[in-house]
Short mmCIF file of C-alpha atoms and ligand atoms in Angstrom, two decimals:
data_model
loop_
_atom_site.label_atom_id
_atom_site.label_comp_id
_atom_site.label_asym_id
_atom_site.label_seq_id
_atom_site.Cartn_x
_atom_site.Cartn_y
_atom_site.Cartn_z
CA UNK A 1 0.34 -68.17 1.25
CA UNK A 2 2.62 -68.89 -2.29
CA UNK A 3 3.16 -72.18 -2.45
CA UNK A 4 7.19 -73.13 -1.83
CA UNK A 5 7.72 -75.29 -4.94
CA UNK A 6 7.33 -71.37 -7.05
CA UNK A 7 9.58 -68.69 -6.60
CA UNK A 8 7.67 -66.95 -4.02
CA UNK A 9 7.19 -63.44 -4.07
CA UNK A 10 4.67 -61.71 -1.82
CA UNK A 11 2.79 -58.98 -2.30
CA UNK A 12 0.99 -58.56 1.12
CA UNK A 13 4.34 -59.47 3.02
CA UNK A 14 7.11 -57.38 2.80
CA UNK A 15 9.10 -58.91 5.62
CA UNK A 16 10.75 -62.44 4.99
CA UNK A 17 8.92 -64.52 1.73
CA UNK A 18 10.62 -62.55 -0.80
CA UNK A 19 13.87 -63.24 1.34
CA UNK A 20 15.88 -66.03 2.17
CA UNK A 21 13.07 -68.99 1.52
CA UNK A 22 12.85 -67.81 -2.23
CA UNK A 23 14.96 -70.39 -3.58
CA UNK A 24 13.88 -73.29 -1.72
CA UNK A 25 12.48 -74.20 -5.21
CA UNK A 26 15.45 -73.94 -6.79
CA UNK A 27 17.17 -76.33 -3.67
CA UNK A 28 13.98 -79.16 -4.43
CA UNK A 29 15.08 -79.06 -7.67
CA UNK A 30 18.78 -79.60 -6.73
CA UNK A 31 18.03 -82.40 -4.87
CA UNK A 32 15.39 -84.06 -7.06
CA UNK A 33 12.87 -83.78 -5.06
CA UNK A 34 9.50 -86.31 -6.10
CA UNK A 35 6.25 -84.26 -5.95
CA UNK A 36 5.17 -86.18 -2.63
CA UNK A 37 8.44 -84.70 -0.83
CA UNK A 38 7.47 -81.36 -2.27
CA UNK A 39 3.77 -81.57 -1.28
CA UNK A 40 4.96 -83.01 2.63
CA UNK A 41 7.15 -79.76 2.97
CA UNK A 42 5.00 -77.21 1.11
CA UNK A 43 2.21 -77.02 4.34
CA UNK A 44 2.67 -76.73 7.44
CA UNK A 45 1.48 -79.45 9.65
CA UNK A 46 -0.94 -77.35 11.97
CA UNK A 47 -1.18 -73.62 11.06
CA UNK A 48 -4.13 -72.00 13.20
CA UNK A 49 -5.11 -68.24 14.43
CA UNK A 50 -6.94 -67.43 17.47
CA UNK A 51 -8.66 -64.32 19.23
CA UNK A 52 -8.95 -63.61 22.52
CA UNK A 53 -10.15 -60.86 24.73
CA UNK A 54 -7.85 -59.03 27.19
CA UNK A 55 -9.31 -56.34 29.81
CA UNK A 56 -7.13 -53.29 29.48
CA UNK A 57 -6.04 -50.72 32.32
CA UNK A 58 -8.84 -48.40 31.04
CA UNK A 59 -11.69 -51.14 31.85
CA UNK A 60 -12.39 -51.83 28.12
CA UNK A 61 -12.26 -55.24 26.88
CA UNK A 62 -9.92 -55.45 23.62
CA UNK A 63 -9.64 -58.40 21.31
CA UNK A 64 -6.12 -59.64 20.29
CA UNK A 65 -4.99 -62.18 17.04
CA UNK A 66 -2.84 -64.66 18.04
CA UNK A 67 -1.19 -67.10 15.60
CA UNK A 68 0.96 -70.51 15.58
CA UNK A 69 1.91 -72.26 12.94
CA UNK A 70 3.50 -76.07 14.17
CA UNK A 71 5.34 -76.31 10.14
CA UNK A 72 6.78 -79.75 10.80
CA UNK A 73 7.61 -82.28 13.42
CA UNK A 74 9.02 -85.18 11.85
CA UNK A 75 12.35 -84.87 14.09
CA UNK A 76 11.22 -84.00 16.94
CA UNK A 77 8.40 -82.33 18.96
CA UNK A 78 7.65 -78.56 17.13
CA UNK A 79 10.40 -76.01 18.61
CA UNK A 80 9.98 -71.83 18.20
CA UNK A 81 9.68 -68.56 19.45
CA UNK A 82 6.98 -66.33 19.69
CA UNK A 83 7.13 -62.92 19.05
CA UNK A 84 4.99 -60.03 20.05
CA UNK A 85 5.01 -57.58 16.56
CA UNK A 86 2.35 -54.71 15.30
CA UNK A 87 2.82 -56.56 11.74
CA UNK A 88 2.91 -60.10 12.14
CA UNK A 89 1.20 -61.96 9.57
CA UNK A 90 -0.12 -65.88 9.42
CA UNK A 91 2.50 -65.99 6.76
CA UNK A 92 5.07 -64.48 7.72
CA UNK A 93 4.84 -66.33 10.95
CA UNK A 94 4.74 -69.83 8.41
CA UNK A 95 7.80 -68.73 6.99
CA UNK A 96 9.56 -68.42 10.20
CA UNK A 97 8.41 -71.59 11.25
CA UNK A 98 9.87 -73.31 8.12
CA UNK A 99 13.17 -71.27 8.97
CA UNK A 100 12.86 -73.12 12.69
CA UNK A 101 12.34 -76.73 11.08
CA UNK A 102 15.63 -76.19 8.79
CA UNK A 103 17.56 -74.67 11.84
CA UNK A 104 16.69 -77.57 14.33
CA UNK A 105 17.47 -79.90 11.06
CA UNK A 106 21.33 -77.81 10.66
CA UNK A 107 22.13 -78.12 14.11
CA UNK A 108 21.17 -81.92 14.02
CA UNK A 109 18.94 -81.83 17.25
CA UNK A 110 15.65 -83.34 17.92
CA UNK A 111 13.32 -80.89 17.21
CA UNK A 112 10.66 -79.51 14.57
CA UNK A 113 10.03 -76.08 13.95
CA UNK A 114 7.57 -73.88 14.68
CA UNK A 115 6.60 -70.05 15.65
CA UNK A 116 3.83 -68.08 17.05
CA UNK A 117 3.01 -64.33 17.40
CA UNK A 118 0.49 -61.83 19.11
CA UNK A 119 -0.06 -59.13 16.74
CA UNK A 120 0.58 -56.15 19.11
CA UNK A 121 3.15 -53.42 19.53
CA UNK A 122 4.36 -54.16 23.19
CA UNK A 123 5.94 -50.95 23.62
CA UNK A 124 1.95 -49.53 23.31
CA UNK A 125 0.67 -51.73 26.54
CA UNK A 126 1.26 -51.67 29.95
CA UNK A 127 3.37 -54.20 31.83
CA UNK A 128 0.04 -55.63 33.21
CA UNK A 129 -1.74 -55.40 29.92
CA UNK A 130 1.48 -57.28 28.23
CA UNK A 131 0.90 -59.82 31.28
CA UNK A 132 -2.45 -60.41 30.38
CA UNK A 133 -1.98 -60.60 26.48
CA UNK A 134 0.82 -63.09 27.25
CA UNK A 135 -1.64 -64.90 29.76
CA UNK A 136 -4.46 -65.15 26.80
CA UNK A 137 -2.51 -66.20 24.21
CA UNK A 138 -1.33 -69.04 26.28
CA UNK A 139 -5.29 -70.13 27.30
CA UNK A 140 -6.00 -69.80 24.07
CA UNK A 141 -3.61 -72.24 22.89
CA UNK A 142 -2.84 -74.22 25.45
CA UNK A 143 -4.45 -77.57 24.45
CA UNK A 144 -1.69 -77.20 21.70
CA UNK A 145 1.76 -76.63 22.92
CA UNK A 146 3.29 -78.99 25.49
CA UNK A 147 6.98 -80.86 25.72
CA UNK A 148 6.26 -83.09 23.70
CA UNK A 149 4.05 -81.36 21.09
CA UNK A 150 5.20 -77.45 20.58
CA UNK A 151 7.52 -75.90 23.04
CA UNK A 152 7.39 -71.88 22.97
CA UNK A 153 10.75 -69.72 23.65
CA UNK A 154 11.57 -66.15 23.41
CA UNK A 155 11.63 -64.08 19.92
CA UNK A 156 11.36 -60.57 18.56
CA UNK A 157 10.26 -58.25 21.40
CA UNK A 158 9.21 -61.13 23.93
CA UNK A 159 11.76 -62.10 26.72
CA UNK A 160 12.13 -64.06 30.06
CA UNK A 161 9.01 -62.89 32.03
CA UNK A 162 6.67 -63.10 29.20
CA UNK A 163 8.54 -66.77 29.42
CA UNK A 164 7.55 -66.56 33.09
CA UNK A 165 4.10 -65.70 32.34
CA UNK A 166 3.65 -68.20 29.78
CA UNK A 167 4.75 -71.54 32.00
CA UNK A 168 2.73 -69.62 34.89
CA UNK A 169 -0.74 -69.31 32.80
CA UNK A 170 0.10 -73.34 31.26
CA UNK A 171 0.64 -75.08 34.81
CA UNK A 172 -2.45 -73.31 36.23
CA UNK A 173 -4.35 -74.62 33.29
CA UNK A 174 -2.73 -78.05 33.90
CA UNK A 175 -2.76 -77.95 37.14
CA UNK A 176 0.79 -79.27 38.04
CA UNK A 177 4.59 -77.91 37.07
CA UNK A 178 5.91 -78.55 33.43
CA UNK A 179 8.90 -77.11 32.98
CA UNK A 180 9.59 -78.04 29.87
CA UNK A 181 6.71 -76.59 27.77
CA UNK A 182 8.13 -73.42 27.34
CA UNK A 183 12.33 -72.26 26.94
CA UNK A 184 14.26 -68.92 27.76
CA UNK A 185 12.82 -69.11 31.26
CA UNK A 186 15.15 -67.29 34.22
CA UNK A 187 17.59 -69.66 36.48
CA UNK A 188 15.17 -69.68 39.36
CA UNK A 189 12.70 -70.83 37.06
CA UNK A 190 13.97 -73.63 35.85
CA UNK A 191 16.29 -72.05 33.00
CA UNK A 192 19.09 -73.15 31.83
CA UNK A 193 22.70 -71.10 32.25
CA UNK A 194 23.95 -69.57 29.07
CA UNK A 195 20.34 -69.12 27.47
CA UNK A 196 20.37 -65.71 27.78
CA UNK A 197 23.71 -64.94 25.88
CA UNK A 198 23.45 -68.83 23.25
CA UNK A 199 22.68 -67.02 20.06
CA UNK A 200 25.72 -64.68 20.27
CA UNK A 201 27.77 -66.64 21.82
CA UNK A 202 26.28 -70.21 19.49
CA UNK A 203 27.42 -67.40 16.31
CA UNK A 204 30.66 -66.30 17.75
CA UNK A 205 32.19 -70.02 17.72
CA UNK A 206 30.97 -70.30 14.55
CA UNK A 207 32.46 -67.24 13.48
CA UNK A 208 35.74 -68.56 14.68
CA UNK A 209 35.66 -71.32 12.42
CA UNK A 210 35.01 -69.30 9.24
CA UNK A 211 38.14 -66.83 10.15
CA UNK A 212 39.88 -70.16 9.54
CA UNK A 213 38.73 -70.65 6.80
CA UNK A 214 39.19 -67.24 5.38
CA UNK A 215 42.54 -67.06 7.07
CA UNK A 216 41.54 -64.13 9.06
CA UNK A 217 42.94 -63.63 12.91
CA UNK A 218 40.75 -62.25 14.99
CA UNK A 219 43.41 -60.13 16.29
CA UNK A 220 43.26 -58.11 13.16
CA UNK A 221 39.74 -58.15 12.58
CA UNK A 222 37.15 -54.91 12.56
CA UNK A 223 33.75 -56.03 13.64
CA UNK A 224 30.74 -54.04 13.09
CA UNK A 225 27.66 -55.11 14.71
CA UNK A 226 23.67 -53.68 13.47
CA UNK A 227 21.67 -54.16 16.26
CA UNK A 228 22.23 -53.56 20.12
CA UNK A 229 18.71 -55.67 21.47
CA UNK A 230 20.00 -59.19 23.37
CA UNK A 231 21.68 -60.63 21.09
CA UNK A 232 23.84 -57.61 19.54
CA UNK A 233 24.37 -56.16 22.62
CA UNK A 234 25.85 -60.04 23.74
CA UNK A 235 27.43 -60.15 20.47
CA UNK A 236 29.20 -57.13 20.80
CA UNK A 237 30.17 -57.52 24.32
CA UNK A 238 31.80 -61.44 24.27
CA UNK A 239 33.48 -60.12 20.98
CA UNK A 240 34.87 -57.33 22.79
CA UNK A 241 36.05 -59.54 25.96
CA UNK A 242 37.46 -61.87 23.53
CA UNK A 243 40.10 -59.02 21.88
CA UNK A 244 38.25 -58.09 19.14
CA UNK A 245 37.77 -54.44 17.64
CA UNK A 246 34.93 -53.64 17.25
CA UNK A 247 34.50 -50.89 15.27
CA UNK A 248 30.86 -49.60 15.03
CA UNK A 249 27.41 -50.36 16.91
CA UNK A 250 23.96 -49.21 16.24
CA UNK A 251 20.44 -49.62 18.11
CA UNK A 252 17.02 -48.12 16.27
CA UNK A 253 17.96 -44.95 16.92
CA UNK A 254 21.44 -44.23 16.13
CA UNK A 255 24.92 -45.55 15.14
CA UNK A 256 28.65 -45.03 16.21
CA UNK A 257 31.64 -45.78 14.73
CA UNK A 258 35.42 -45.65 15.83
CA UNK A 259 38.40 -47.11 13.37
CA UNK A 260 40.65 -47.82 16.24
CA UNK A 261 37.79 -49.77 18.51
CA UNK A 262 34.59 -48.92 20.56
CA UNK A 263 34.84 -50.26 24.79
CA UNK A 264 31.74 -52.01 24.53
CA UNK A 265 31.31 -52.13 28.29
CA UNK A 266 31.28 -48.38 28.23
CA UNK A 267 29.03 -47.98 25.66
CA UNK A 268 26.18 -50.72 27.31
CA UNK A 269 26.50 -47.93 30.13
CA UNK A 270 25.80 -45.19 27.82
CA UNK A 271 23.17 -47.02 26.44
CA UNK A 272 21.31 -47.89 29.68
CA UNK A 273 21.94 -43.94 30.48
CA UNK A 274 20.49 -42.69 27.42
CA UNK A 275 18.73 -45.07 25.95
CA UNK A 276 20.48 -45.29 22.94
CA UNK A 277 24.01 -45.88 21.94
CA UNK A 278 24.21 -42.82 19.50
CA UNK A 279 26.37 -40.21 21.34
CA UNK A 280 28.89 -42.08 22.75
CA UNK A 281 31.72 -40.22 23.51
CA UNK A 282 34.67 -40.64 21.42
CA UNK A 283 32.77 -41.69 18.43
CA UNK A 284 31.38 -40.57 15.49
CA UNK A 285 27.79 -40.53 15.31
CA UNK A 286 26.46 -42.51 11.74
CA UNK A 287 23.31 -44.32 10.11
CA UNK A 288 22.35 -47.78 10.39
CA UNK A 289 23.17 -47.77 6.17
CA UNK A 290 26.74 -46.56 6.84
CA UNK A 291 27.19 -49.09 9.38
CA UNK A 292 25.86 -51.86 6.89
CA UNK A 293 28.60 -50.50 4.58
CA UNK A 294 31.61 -49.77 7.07
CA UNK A 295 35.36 -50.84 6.39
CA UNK A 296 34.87 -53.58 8.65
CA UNK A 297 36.50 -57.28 8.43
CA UNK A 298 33.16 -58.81 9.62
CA UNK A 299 29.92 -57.38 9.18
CA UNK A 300 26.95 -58.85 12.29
CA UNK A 301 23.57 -57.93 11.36
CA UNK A 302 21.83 -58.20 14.57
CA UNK A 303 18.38 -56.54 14.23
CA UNK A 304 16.15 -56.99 11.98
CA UNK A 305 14.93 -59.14 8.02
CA UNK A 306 16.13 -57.38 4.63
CA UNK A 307 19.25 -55.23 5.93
CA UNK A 308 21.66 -56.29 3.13
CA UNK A 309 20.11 -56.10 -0.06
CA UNK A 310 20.25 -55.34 -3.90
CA UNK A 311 20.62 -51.76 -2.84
CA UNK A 312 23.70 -51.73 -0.60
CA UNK A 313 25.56 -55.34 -0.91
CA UNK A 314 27.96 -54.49 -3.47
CA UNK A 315 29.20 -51.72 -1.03
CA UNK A 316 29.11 -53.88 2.11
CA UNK A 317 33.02 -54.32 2.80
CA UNK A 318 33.26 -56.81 4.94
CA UNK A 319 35.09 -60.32 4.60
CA UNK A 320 32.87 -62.26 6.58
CA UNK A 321 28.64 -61.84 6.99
CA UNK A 322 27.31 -63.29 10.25
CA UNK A 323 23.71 -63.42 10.84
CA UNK A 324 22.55 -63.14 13.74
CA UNK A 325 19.11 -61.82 13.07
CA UNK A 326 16.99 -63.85 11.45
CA UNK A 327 16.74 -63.35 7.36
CA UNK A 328 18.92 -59.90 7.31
CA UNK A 329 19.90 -60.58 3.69
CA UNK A 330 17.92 -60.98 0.52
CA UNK A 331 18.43 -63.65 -2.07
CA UNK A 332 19.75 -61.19 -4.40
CA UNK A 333 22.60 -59.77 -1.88
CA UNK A 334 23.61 -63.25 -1.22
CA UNK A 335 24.23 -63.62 -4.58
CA UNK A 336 26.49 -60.71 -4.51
CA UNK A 337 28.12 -61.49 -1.49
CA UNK A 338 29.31 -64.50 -3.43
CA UNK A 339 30.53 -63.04 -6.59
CA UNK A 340 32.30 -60.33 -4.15
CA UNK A 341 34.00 -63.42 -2.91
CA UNK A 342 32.26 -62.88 0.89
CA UNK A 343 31.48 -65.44 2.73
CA UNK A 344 27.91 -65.40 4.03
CA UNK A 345 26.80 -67.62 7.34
CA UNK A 346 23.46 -67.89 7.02
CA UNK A 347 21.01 -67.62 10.17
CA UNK A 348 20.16 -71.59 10.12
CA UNK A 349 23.56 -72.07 11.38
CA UNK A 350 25.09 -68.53 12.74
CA UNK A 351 21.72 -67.80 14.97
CA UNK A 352 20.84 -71.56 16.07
CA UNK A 353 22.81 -70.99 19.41
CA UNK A 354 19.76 -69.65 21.17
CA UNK A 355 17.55 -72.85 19.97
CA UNK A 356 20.47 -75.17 20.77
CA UNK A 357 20.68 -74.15 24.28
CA UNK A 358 16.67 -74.63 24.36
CA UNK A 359 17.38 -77.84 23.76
CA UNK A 360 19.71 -78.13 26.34
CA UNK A 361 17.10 -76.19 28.87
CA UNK A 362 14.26 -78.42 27.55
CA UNK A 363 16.70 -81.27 28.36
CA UNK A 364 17.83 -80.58 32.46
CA UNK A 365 13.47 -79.42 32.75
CA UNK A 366 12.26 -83.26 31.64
CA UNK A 367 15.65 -84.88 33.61
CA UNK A 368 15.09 -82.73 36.58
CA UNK A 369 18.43 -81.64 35.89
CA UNK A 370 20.86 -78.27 36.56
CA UNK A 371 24.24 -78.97 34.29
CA UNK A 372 27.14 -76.12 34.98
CA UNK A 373 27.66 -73.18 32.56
CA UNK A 374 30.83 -74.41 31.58
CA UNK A 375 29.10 -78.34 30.53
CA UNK A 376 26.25 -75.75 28.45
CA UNK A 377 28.65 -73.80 27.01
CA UNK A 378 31.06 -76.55 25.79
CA UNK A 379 28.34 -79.00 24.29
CA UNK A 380 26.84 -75.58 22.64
CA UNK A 381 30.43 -75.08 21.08
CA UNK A 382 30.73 -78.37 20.09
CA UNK A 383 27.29 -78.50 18.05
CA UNK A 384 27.88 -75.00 16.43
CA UNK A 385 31.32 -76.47 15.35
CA UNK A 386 30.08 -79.56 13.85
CA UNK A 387 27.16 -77.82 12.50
CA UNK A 388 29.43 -75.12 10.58
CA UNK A 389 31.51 -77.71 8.79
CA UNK A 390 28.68 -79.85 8.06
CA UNK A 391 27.75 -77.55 6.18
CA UNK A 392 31.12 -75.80 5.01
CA UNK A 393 32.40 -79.01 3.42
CA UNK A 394 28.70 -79.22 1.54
CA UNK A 395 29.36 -75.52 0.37
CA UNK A 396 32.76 -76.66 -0.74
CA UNK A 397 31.92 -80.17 -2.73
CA UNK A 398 28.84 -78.81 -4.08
CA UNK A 399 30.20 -75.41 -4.45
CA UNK A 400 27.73 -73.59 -3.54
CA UNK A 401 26.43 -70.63 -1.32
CA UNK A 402 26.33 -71.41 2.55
CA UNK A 403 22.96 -71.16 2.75
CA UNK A 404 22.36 -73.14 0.07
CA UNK A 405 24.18 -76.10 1.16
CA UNK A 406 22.67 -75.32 4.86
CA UNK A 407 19.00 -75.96 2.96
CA UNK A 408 19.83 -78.79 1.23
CA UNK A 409 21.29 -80.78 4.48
CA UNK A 410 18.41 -79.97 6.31
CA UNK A 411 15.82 -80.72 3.34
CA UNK A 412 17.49 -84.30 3.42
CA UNK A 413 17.44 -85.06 7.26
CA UNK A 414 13.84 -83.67 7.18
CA UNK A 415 13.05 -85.68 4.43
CA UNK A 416 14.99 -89.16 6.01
CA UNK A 417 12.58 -88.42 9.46
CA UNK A 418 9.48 -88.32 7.40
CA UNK A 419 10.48 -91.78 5.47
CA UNK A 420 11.63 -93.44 8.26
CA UNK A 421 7.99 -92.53 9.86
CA UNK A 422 6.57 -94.12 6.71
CA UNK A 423 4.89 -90.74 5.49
CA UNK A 424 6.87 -90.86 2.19
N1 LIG B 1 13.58 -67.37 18.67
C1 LIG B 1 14.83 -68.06 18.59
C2 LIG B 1 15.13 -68.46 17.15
O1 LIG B 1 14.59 -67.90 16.21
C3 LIG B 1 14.92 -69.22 19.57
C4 LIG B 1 13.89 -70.28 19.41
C5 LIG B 1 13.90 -71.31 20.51
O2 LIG B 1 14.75 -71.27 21.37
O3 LIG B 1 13.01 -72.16 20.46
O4 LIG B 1 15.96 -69.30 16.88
#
């Protein structure tokens, strides 16, 4: 792990540290930080790996590496997904924790941050073998996570059963029902309405407030959205029921693109036909790279870290970025989003509608409480809206980059929590 007070680059982990955490140094040294702020949010507050065995279909007994890292939990009780990924690193899963701790800290509500990870391919395993890698993990951490101490949710590659699994495996360790140690569950489960569709739907209020601002109507906006997995597929379809065009869609294996507007309904249809949305008739087919670089009005990356880079930002075309994955741009295309004149919204704030209506989930679980879809969907609006101009009038007075100003408001409520707690 490179310490966060250094410009970190990573040899060993190509996936986020080089990305959008490299200039928290430069943010501490905005802000002044002392060298006991610096020290308080270089570690994470309990970072731990674990191995456990799982019996696969075959008979054999194979050993899985789990990890969590609980980065900080000075607002609230440690909040994060957990992904299931062939590559996941200890550090790359800190660094996503630190991303959770900011987000919770953008969107002002009570939480820490935190994020966990089985290092597996899921798409290798069978459902029951995912079941009881799911199940292990859990056991293995169990005397760890909790409502009040670490709540899991879902991530890259881990959905609503695995959520299923997970509150299962904790109550029979417990032996009673807590709802509320683990988010994304199903409605019959004790989820909350609108969880399944918050993070496109948290990023598509918040893209409504930055068409304001770049006096762009949405009935003359192009969208083009990278990634067709929950939350680009979600993306794509509210955007289309909302009037939108949207121009061009991709999944992992292919790309389509039509200037005067893809159905999007259609094309989930293709998708669940053929598995793909590449071939959709009416189209043309494209890459992923030509998407990224379409002569579109707004520009959703939706899949995966490092998409818009040094290599293609000064080609991207687009008016407005929205992330919706988590870290899709490097530092150095952020920079050049801003000297194109494009405004970026970083993840902390375009993505946080999936950890916002966690909270809300969380919420109704320890209240014994079911609130209507149209109460979750409002009070989601209404903290993505505040949340956006927080930060929008930072970017503006400071005059600085979105994410920038996103870092430094989070930095300072994180910072107020741990002073009010006495730790400073
Ligand atoms: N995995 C999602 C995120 O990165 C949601 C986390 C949560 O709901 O706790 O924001």
């Amino acid at each position: 792990m490179v310490s966060r007070k250094h410009d970190r680059i990573h040899v060993d982990d190509t996936i986020l540290c080089k990305l959008c955490l490299s200039e928290l140094g430069e943010i501490y040294s905005d802000l002044g930080l002392t060298s006991d702020e610096l020290d308080l949010l270089d570690m994470p507050r309990r970072s731990f790996t674990v191995h456990f065995p799982v019996r696969m279909d075959s008979g054999k007994i194979k050993m899985f590496v789990g990890h969590r890292v609980q980065y900080n939990d000075a607002r609230g009780p440690s909040k994060g997904g957990l992904r299931f990924h062939p590559e996941l690193t200890i550090d790359h899963v800190k660094d996503l924790a630190f991303l959770m701790v900011l987000k919770c800290a953008v969107v002002n509500i009570p939480f820490g941050g935190s994020k966990g990870g089985v290092v597996v391919n899921p798409k290798e395993l069978s459902r029951n073998e995912l079941e009881q890698v799911t199940r292990g993990y859990i056991r293995a951490i169990a005397d760890y996570i909790g409502p009040f101490k670490d709540i899991p949710a879902p991530d890259v590659y881990t959905d609503e059963k695995i959520m299923v699994w997970i509150l299962d495996e904790y109550e029979r360790i417990k032996g009673m029902h807590v709802p509320a140690v683990v988010t994304g569950k199903p409605l019959e489960l004790q989820g909350s309405r609108a969880r399944s569709y918050s993070t496109s739907l948290g990023g598509i209020y918040v893209l409504e407030e930055a068409l304001k601002k770049v006096d762009l109507d949405k009935k003359d906006a192009s969208v083009a959205v990278q990634g067709f997995g929950n939350v680009g597929e979600n993306a794509a379809r509210i955007l289309f029921e909302n009037g939108y065009r949207v121009i061009a869609v991709s999944d992992s294996r292919g790309a389509i693109l039509s200037e005067s507007g893809l159905d999007i309904s259609e094309v989930i249809r293709h998708k669940e036909r053929n598995g793909t949305v590449g071939g959709f008739g009416g189209a043309e087919n494209i890459t992923n790279e030509e998407l990224l670089v379409s002569n579109c009005d707004i520009l959703i990356p939706a899949a995966l870290s490092d998409q818009l880079n040094a290599n293609n930002a000064r080609d991207v075309k687009a008016k407005i970025v929205l992330e919706l994955a988590n870290a899709p741009t490097t530092t150095e295309a952020d920079e050049i989003f801003s000297e194109k004149g494009i405004m970026l919204v970083p993840d902390v704030v375009a993505n946080a509608g999936g950890v916002v209506v966690s909270y809300f989930e969380w919420s109704q679980n320890l209240n014994s409480e079911y609130w209507e879809e149209e109460k979750v969907i409002r009070r989601l609006k209404n903290v993505m809206i505040t949340a956006f101009n927080d930060v929008y009038t930072l970017c503006i007075e400071g005059k600085c980059r979105m994410r920038r100003a996103a870092y430094q408001l989070a930095v300072k409520r994180i910072l107020r929590a741990e002073r009010l707690r006495g730790n400073l």
